[in-house]
Short mmCIF file of C-alpha atoms in Angstrom, two decimals:
data_model
loop_
_atom_site.label_atom_id
_atom_site.label_comp_id
_atom_site.label_asym_id
_atom_site.label_seq_id
_atom_site.Cartn_x
_atom_site.Cartn_y
_atom_site.Cartn_z
CA MET A 11 72.28 -111.62 -98.36
CA LYS A 12 69.49 -110.26 -96.18
CA HIS A 13 71.92 -107.83 -94.61
CA ARG A 14 72.97 -106.51 -98.03
CA CYS A 15 69.33 -106.09 -99.09
CA ARG A 16 68.54 -104.17 -95.94
CA SER A 17 71.58 -101.92 -96.44
CA ALA A 18 70.56 -101.27 -100.03
CA ALA A 19 67.03 -100.43 -98.92
CA VAL A 20 68.31 -98.01 -96.29
CA VAL A 21 70.60 -96.34 -98.82
CA SER A 22 67.71 -96.09 -101.28
CA LEU A 23 65.50 -94.50 -98.65
CA ILE A 24 68.20 -92.00 -97.77
CA LEU A 25 68.67 -91.13 -101.44
CA VAL A 26 64.94 -90.70 -101.91
CA ALA A 27 64.77 -88.48 -98.81
CA VAL A 28 67.72 -86.38 -99.99
CA CYS A 29 66.23 -86.00 -103.48
CA ALA A 30 62.86 -85.06 -101.99
CA ALA A 31 64.52 -82.51 -99.73
CA VAL A 32 66.42 -81.00 -102.67
CA VAL A 33 63.27 -80.79 -104.78
CA PHE A 34 61.43 -79.17 -101.87
CA ALA A 35 64.27 -76.75 -101.23
CA ARG A 36 64.46 -75.76 -104.88
CA ARG A 37 60.77 -74.88 -104.90
CA TYR A 38 60.58 -73.44 -101.41
CA ARG A 39 59.11 -69.97 -101.06
CA PRO A 40 59.03 -68.27 -97.69
CA PRO A 41 55.55 -67.95 -96.17
CA PRO A 42 53.96 -64.80 -94.75
CA VAL A 43 55.56 -63.62 -91.52
CA ARG A 44 54.71 -65.31 -88.24
CA ALA A 45 56.42 -65.07 -84.86
CA SER A 46 57.67 -68.63 -85.41
CA ASN A 47 59.35 -68.04 -88.79
CA ALA A 48 60.52 -64.42 -88.64
CA VAL A 49 64.04 -63.24 -87.87
CA GLY A 50 63.59 -59.45 -87.75
CA ASP A 51 65.42 -56.61 -89.45
CA ALA A 52 68.56 -56.86 -87.31
CA THR A 53 69.27 -60.32 -88.71
CA CYS A 54 68.64 -59.16 -92.27
CA LEU A 55 70.92 -56.16 -91.88
CA SER A 56 73.72 -58.23 -90.36
CA CYS A 57 74.39 -59.38 -93.95
CA HIS A 58 72.71 -56.63 -96.00
CA ARG A 59 74.38 -53.65 -94.34
CA GLU A 60 73.96 -51.53 -97.48
CA LYS A 61 70.21 -51.50 -96.78
CA ALA A 62 70.57 -49.98 -93.30
CA SER A 63 68.98 -46.71 -94.50
CA PHE A 64 65.67 -48.61 -94.66
CA GLU A 65 65.39 -48.34 -90.87
CA GLU A 66 64.79 -44.58 -91.19
CA THR A 67 62.11 -44.76 -93.88
CA ALA A 68 58.43 -43.93 -93.39
CA HIS A 69 57.55 -47.56 -94.08
CA ARG A 70 59.75 -48.84 -91.29
CA LEU A 71 58.57 -46.16 -88.84
CA THR A 72 54.89 -46.31 -89.70
CA SER A 73 54.32 -47.87 -86.28
CA GLN A 74 56.70 -48.04 -83.34
CA LEU A 75 56.84 -48.20 -79.58
CA PRO A 76 56.43 -44.88 -77.76
CA SER A 77 59.45 -42.87 -76.69
CA ARG A 78 60.36 -39.20 -76.44
CA ALA A 79 62.12 -39.54 -79.78
CA ALA A 80 59.20 -41.36 -81.43
CA ILE A 81 56.38 -39.07 -80.22
CA GLU A 82 56.35 -35.70 -81.99
CA GLY A 83 53.85 -34.00 -79.67
CA SER A 84 55.31 -31.92 -76.84
CA PHE A 85 54.87 -32.90 -73.17
CA SER A 86 56.32 -29.62 -71.89
CA ALA A 87 54.21 -27.55 -69.53
CA GLY A 88 52.00 -25.15 -71.48
CA GLU A 89 52.33 -27.27 -74.62
CA ASN A 90 50.79 -30.52 -73.40
CA VAL A 91 47.13 -29.42 -73.20
CA LEU A 92 44.54 -29.48 -75.97
CA GLN A 93 41.47 -27.33 -75.41
CA THR A 94 38.29 -28.40 -77.20
CA ALA A 95 35.09 -26.76 -78.41
CA ASN A 96 33.55 -27.88 -75.13
CA PRO A 97 34.64 -25.52 -72.32
CA GLN A 98 34.19 -28.40 -69.89
CA LEU A 99 36.53 -30.77 -71.69
CA HIS A 100 40.24 -30.62 -72.33
CA TYR A 101 42.98 -33.17 -72.87
CA ARG A 102 46.32 -33.37 -71.09
CA MET A 103 49.30 -35.32 -72.40
CA ASP A 104 51.76 -36.54 -69.77
CA SER A 105 55.22 -38.08 -69.86
CA MET A 106 56.02 -40.16 -66.79
CA ALA A 107 58.65 -42.70 -65.80
CA ARG A 108 56.16 -45.49 -66.46
CA GLY A 109 55.03 -44.26 -69.87
CA TYR A 110 53.16 -41.68 -71.93
CA TYR A 111 49.49 -40.91 -71.40
CA GLU A 112 46.47 -39.03 -72.74
CA THR A 113 43.90 -37.87 -70.20
CA ALA A 114 40.46 -36.39 -70.90
CA VAL A 115 39.49 -33.97 -68.11
CA SER A 116 35.73 -33.21 -67.91
CA GLY A 117 33.81 -30.69 -65.81
CA ARG A 118 34.85 -27.57 -63.98
CA ALA A 119 37.40 -27.53 -61.16
CA PRO A 120 37.29 -28.71 -58.50
CA ASP A 121 34.50 -31.07 -59.63
CA THR A 122 36.24 -32.76 -62.52
CA THR A 123 36.41 -36.34 -63.69
CA SER A 124 39.04 -37.86 -65.90
CA GLN A 125 39.74 -40.80 -68.18
CA THR A 126 43.31 -41.83 -68.91
CA ALA A 127 44.85 -44.26 -71.38
CA ARG A 128 48.48 -45.05 -72.06
CA ILE A 129 50.10 -44.51 -75.46
CA ASP A 130 51.14 -48.04 -76.45
CA ILE A 131 51.77 -47.66 -80.18
CA VAL A 132 52.79 -44.64 -82.26
CA THR A 133 51.56 -44.63 -85.87
CA GLY A 134 52.65 -42.23 -88.61
CA VAL A 135 55.82 -40.25 -89.17
CA ARG A 136 55.57 -37.70 -92.00
CA LYS A 137 52.38 -35.65 -91.86
CA GLY A 138 51.53 -36.45 -88.28
CA GLN A 139 50.88 -39.19 -85.79
CA SER A 140 48.00 -41.00 -84.15
CA TYR A 141 48.32 -43.10 -81.04
CA LEU A 142 46.87 -46.47 -80.07
CA TYR A 143 46.34 -48.16 -76.74
CA TRP A 144 45.69 -51.67 -75.49
CA GLN A 145 42.75 -52.58 -73.30
CA GLY A 146 43.56 -56.19 -72.58
CA ASP A 147 44.01 -57.72 -76.02
CA GLN A 148 41.82 -55.11 -77.72
CA LEU A 149 43.38 -52.24 -79.69
CA TYR A 150 41.85 -48.74 -79.76
CA GLN A 151 42.77 -45.31 -81.09
CA LEU A 152 43.35 -42.44 -78.70
CA PRO A 153 41.34 -39.21 -79.16
CA VAL A 154 44.32 -36.85 -79.54
CA SER A 155 46.84 -36.94 -82.38
CA SER A 156 49.82 -34.76 -83.25
CA TRP A 157 50.22 -33.05 -86.62
CA ARG A 158 53.42 -31.59 -87.93
CA GLY A 159 53.23 -27.80 -87.87
CA ILE A 160 50.20 -27.80 -85.53
CA GLY A 161 50.93 -29.98 -82.53
CA TRP A 162 48.22 -31.72 -80.51
CA ILE A 163 44.94 -31.98 -82.39
CA ASN A 164 41.71 -33.98 -82.26
CA SER A 165 42.28 -37.32 -83.99
CA PRO A 166 40.89 -37.48 -87.56
CA GLY A 167 37.15 -38.00 -87.65
CA TYR A 168 36.67 -37.39 -83.91
CA ARG A 169 33.93 -35.01 -82.85
CA ASP A 170 35.44 -31.93 -81.22
CA GLY A 171 34.41 -31.54 -77.60
CA VAL A 172 33.43 -35.18 -77.01
CA ALA A 173 35.79 -37.58 -75.25
CA ASN A 174 35.98 -40.83 -77.21
CA PHE A 175 38.35 -43.66 -76.28
CA ASP A 176 36.25 -46.33 -78.02
CA ARG A 177 37.33 -46.36 -81.68
CA PRO A 178 38.47 -49.96 -82.44
CA ILE A 179 41.42 -50.64 -84.74
CA ALA A 180 40.51 -53.34 -87.27
CA PRO A 181 42.98 -55.81 -88.85
CA ARG A 182 42.85 -54.19 -92.28
CA CYS A 183 44.16 -50.95 -90.76
CA VAL A 184 47.09 -52.50 -88.90
CA GLU A 185 47.98 -54.64 -91.94
CA CYS A 186 49.40 -51.47 -93.50
CA HIS A 187 51.14 -50.27 -90.34
CA ALA A 188 52.79 -53.41 -89.01
CA THR A 189 54.69 -56.45 -90.16
CA ARG A 190 52.58 -58.71 -87.99
CA LEU A 191 49.75 -58.38 -85.48
CA GLU A 192 47.78 -61.61 -85.40
CA PRO A 193 44.00 -61.12 -85.07
CA VAL A 194 41.99 -63.22 -82.64
CA ALA A 195 38.77 -64.55 -84.13
CA ASP A 196 35.82 -63.01 -82.33
CA ALA A 197 32.32 -62.62 -83.76
CA ARG A 198 31.63 -59.60 -81.52
CA ARG A 199 34.93 -57.71 -81.73
CA THR A 200 37.22 -57.04 -84.68
CA ASN A 201 40.04 -55.46 -82.67
CA ARG A 202 41.39 -58.41 -80.67
CA TYR A 203 45.01 -59.49 -81.27
CA ARG A 204 47.65 -61.81 -79.86
CA LEU A 205 50.01 -59.42 -78.11
CA THR A 206 52.92 -61.85 -78.42
CA SER A 207 52.64 -61.65 -82.23
CA THR A 208 53.36 -57.90 -82.44
CA MET A 209 55.98 -56.83 -85.01
CA LEU A 210 55.65 -53.08 -85.47
CA GLY A 211 56.55 -51.12 -88.59
CA ILE A 212 56.85 -52.44 -92.11
CA GLY A 213 59.94 -54.62 -91.89
CA CYS A 214 62.14 -56.38 -94.42
CA GLU A 215 60.07 -59.56 -94.21
CA THR A 216 56.86 -57.79 -95.19
CA CYS A 217 58.12 -57.65 -98.77
CA HIS A 218 60.65 -60.50 -98.76
CA GLY A 219 58.74 -63.14 -96.80
CA ALA A 220 59.64 -64.82 -93.52
CA GLY A 221 63.42 -65.07 -93.29
CA ARG A 222 64.16 -67.97 -90.94
CA MET A 223 64.84 -70.54 -93.69
CA HIS A 224 66.87 -68.03 -95.70
CA ALA A 225 69.01 -67.09 -92.70
CA ALA A 226 69.62 -70.76 -91.92
CA ARG A 227 70.66 -71.42 -95.52
CA GLU A 228 73.06 -68.48 -95.63
CA ARG A 229 74.68 -69.50 -92.33
CA SER A 230 75.29 -73.05 -93.51
CA PRO A 231 77.59 -74.61 -96.14
CA LEU A 232 74.60 -74.51 -98.52
CA ARG A 233 75.22 -70.79 -99.08
CA VAL A 234 77.74 -71.70 -101.82
CA VAL A 235 75.12 -73.66 -103.77
CA PRO A 236 73.79 -71.59 -106.72
CA THR A 237 70.19 -70.48 -106.36
CA ALA A 238 69.47 -72.15 -109.71
CA VAL A 239 70.09 -75.43 -107.91
CA LEU A 240 68.84 -74.61 -104.42
CA SER A 241 66.30 -71.95 -103.56
CA SER A 242 67.56 -68.92 -101.65
CA ALA A 243 64.40 -69.27 -99.52
CA ILE A 244 63.62 -65.56 -99.83
CA ILE A 245 61.56 -63.37 -102.14
CA ASN A 246 63.21 -60.85 -104.44
CA PRO A 247 60.54 -58.42 -105.72
CA ALA A 248 62.99 -57.16 -108.36
CA ARG A 249 62.27 -60.40 -110.25
CA PHE A 250 58.50 -59.90 -110.21
CA SER A 251 56.37 -59.18 -113.24
CA ARG A 252 54.95 -55.69 -113.51
CA GLY A 253 51.59 -56.87 -112.19
CA GLN A 254 53.19 -58.59 -109.19
CA ARG A 255 55.21 -55.48 -108.33
CA LEU A 256 52.14 -53.28 -108.48
CA ASP A 257 50.11 -55.72 -106.38
CA ALA A 258 52.77 -55.74 -103.67
CA CYS A 259 52.45 -51.96 -103.30
CA ALA A 260 48.68 -51.94 -103.89
CA LEU A 261 48.14 -53.88 -100.66
CA CYS A 262 48.44 -50.53 -98.85
CA HIS A 263 48.44 -47.94 -101.63
CA ALA A 264 45.28 -48.72 -103.63
CA GLY A 265 42.48 -48.14 -101.16
CA LEU A 266 41.05 -49.85 -98.10
CA GLY A 267 39.19 -52.68 -99.83
CA THR A 268 37.60 -55.68 -98.13
CA LEU A 269 39.59 -58.66 -96.91
CA LYS A 270 38.90 -62.02 -98.56
CA THR A 271 41.51 -63.88 -96.53
CA PRO A 272 42.87 -63.12 -93.04
CA ALA A 273 44.94 -60.00 -92.55
CA PHE A 274 48.70 -60.54 -92.89
CA SER A 275 48.20 -63.63 -95.08
CA PHE A 276 49.15 -61.89 -98.35
CA LEU A 277 52.60 -62.71 -99.68
CA PRO A 278 54.26 -60.50 -102.31
CA GLY A 279 54.30 -62.34 -105.61
CA GLN A 280 50.73 -63.53 -105.18
CA ARG A 281 47.84 -61.84 -106.94
CA LEU A 282 46.31 -59.29 -104.63
CA GLU A 283 42.78 -60.01 -105.86
CA GLN A 284 42.95 -63.35 -104.03
CA HIS A 285 43.47 -61.54 -100.73
CA LEU A 286 41.69 -58.22 -101.06
CA ASP A 287 38.55 -57.08 -102.83
CA LEU A 288 39.32 -53.64 -104.24
CA PRO A 289 36.80 -51.65 -106.30
CA MET A 290 37.60 -51.73 -110.00
CA PRO A 291 39.36 -48.49 -110.98
CA THR A 292 37.10 -46.05 -112.77
CA PHE A 293 37.85 -42.72 -114.37
CA GLY A 294 34.82 -41.02 -112.84
CA GLY A 295 35.52 -38.88 -109.80
CA THR A 296 38.90 -38.64 -108.17
CA PRO A 297 40.21 -41.00 -105.46
CA ASP A 298 41.47 -39.30 -102.35
CA VAL A 299 45.19 -38.57 -102.28
CA HIS A 300 45.58 -40.57 -99.05
CA GLY A 301 46.12 -44.30 -99.54
CA ASN A 302 45.08 -44.33 -103.21
CA GLN A 303 48.40 -43.71 -104.90
CA LEU A 304 48.08 -46.57 -107.39
CA GLU A 305 44.52 -45.69 -108.37
CA LEU A 306 45.71 -42.18 -109.17
CA LEU A 307 48.87 -43.35 -110.92
CA ILE A 308 47.01 -45.56 -113.42
CA ARG A 309 45.13 -42.48 -114.66
CA SER A 310 48.43 -40.95 -115.76
CA ARG A 311 49.63 -41.09 -119.36
CA CYS A 312 53.12 -41.80 -118.02
CA PHE A 313 51.78 -45.05 -116.56
CA GLN A 314 49.60 -45.96 -119.50
CA LYS A 315 52.31 -45.38 -122.12
CA SER A 316 55.13 -47.21 -120.35
CA GLN A 317 55.95 -50.19 -118.15
CA MET A 318 56.56 -48.04 -115.09
CA THR A 319 55.88 -49.35 -111.60
CA CYS A 320 56.14 -47.71 -108.20
CA ALA A 321 59.81 -48.70 -108.10
CA THR A 322 60.46 -46.63 -111.23
CA CYS A 323 60.52 -43.59 -108.98
CA HIS A 324 60.76 -44.99 -105.45
CA ASN A 325 63.61 -46.80 -103.75
CA VAL A 326 61.90 -48.24 -100.68
CA HIS A 327 65.23 -48.84 -98.96
CA GLU A 328 65.97 -45.11 -98.67
CA THR A 329 64.27 -42.02 -97.34
CA GLN A 330 63.13 -39.95 -100.31
CA ARG A 331 62.02 -36.45 -99.42
CA ASP A 332 64.07 -34.50 -101.97
CA VAL A 333 61.56 -33.38 -104.59
CA ALA A 334 64.30 -32.18 -106.92
CA SER A 335 65.93 -35.60 -106.84
CA LEU A 336 62.63 -37.35 -107.52
CA SER A 337 62.03 -34.94 -110.40
CA GLY A 338 65.24 -36.28 -111.89
CA ARG A 339 63.45 -39.61 -112.39
CA CYS A 340 61.09 -37.84 -114.79
CA LEU A 341 64.04 -36.87 -116.96
CA SER A 342 64.86 -40.53 -117.59
CA CYS A 343 61.92 -40.50 -120.03
CA HIS A 344 61.34 -36.79 -120.68
CA THR A 345 63.56 -33.82 -121.44
CA VAL A 346 63.39 -30.37 -119.93
CA GLN A 347 63.10 -28.99 -123.47
CA SER A 348 59.81 -30.89 -123.95
CA CYS A 349 58.09 -28.80 -121.27
CA GLY A 350 55.82 -26.10 -122.68
CA LEU A 351 57.33 -23.60 -120.25
CA TYR A 352 60.90 -24.19 -121.42
CA PRO A 353 61.02 -21.28 -123.91
CA GLU A 354 60.13 -18.93 -121.03
CA ARG A 355 61.97 -20.49 -118.06
CA GLY A 356 64.70 -22.64 -119.55
CA ASN A 357 66.76 -24.78 -117.20
CA ALA A 358 65.13 -23.18 -114.16
CA LEU A 359 62.53 -25.92 -114.61
CA VAL A 360 65.03 -28.61 -113.64
CA GLY A 361 63.99 -30.16 -110.34
CA ARG A 362 60.44 -28.79 -110.56
CA CYS A 363 58.68 -31.66 -112.37
CA VAL A 364 57.09 -33.17 -109.26
CA ASP A 365 55.89 -29.87 -107.79
CA CYS A 366 54.21 -28.95 -111.08
CA HIS A 367 52.83 -32.32 -112.21
CA MET A 368 52.22 -34.04 -108.84
CA PRO A 369 51.26 -31.16 -106.53
CA LEU A 370 50.29 -31.41 -102.87
CA GLU A 371 46.52 -31.63 -102.43
CA PRO A 372 44.32 -31.75 -99.32
CA SER A 373 43.00 -35.13 -98.22
CA ASN A 374 39.23 -35.31 -97.93
CA VAL A 375 39.25 -38.40 -95.73
CA ILE A 376 41.77 -37.29 -93.08
CA ILE A 377 40.09 -34.33 -91.43
CA SER A 378 40.67 -33.07 -87.91
CA SER A 379 39.43 -30.06 -85.95
CA HIS A 380 41.72 -27.45 -84.42
CA ASN A 381 40.68 -24.15 -82.85
CA GLY A 382 37.30 -24.42 -84.54
CA GLN A 383 38.84 -25.02 -87.97
CA ARG A 384 38.88 -28.08 -90.20
CA GLU A 385 42.42 -29.26 -90.84
CA GLN A 386 43.31 -31.42 -93.83
CA PRO A 387 46.87 -32.61 -94.46
CA LEU A 388 48.42 -31.94 -97.84
CA VAL A 389 49.40 -35.18 -99.60
CA ARG A 390 51.19 -35.44 -102.93
CA THR A 391 48.90 -36.68 -105.67
CA HIS A 392 50.09 -39.51 -107.90
CA TRP A 393 47.93 -38.49 -110.86
CA ILE A 394 50.71 -37.19 -113.10
CA ARG A 395 49.32 -34.52 -115.43
CA VAL A 396 49.27 -30.79 -116.18
CA TYR A 397 47.76 -28.75 -113.35
CA PRO A 398 47.04 -25.22 -114.64
CA ARG A 399 47.17 -23.71 -111.15
CA THR A 400 50.83 -24.71 -110.78
CA ILE A 401 52.00 -23.11 -114.03
CA GLY A 402 52.44 -19.65 -112.56
CA ARG A 403 54.48 -20.80 -109.57
#
């Protein structure tokens, strides 16, 4: 009798454990990415091969390890030197077997001194690049960047003619350029990180959550269980509400803001206001075109009169540089005939919507010096409206 009771108790405990596990699994949502729970893009793409184009996008390449292919600046003789406004200071960029380097050379030959730092991380891919280096576990920006169409140039905000290797890179900055770079708490320094936590570029798991549980599920017999019964253990932003979709993009495209919780702790699907304190949008002044895409978009009548989100026009899994193709998205709501210029130009307007209504404008926060001139990259505004200066183009 006692034996039967014990057996029944064991069975009951097993059933309770199984039921608890099922309930947990049904409700399970992947956490933010950590080194312990991430699988990396290669694992994701082993099943989702149709998303392979994501690896060439600006998101994925927004930070990467240095290589000749990754660094746009030239290391060829005669092209690897940046003169400055100070005749006693120039920079030299070198490619060696052991890595890539920036060197500040001060003074007049033969009495010169130099300071050298290795390029450890490449950031940026479209308009230009800046370079970061490690000093122990502290991350700093290098004084020379490379801009498309210009080449080597003083890094944005750096004083021309002064060698500066001391600009720290704070967690809020790398949160938008990496999948994971775990900060080390330090009351004196904001730029300390655990080097073993580094996951460069915006990877699949940035938007879909840590994938270890999902990969384990899909590689087990549980993969045949419907997700209505057992959680897929992954996030699908396509199922988000409009607000959740916008928040996921706003993490990096609605201004710098101030962190309320640690960097890299935000998980798409959560409300961004719990993680980041962003100024309330106002209609006075104009946000800069760099990093404020959502703040500009919400000023647009297209946004205010519809349920559009960033994904209405952007497919984050593909490179999208064809302005004519993007203009085609406009025609899902508008017609060419509705344009005021149609009587004059007719179908020649097809493919021109973006150039006319979202023109390239200079950034007022990314400013570098080059040959005594201020250089400002042109960034496409996301305030969709009529710009009179574009009408005659």
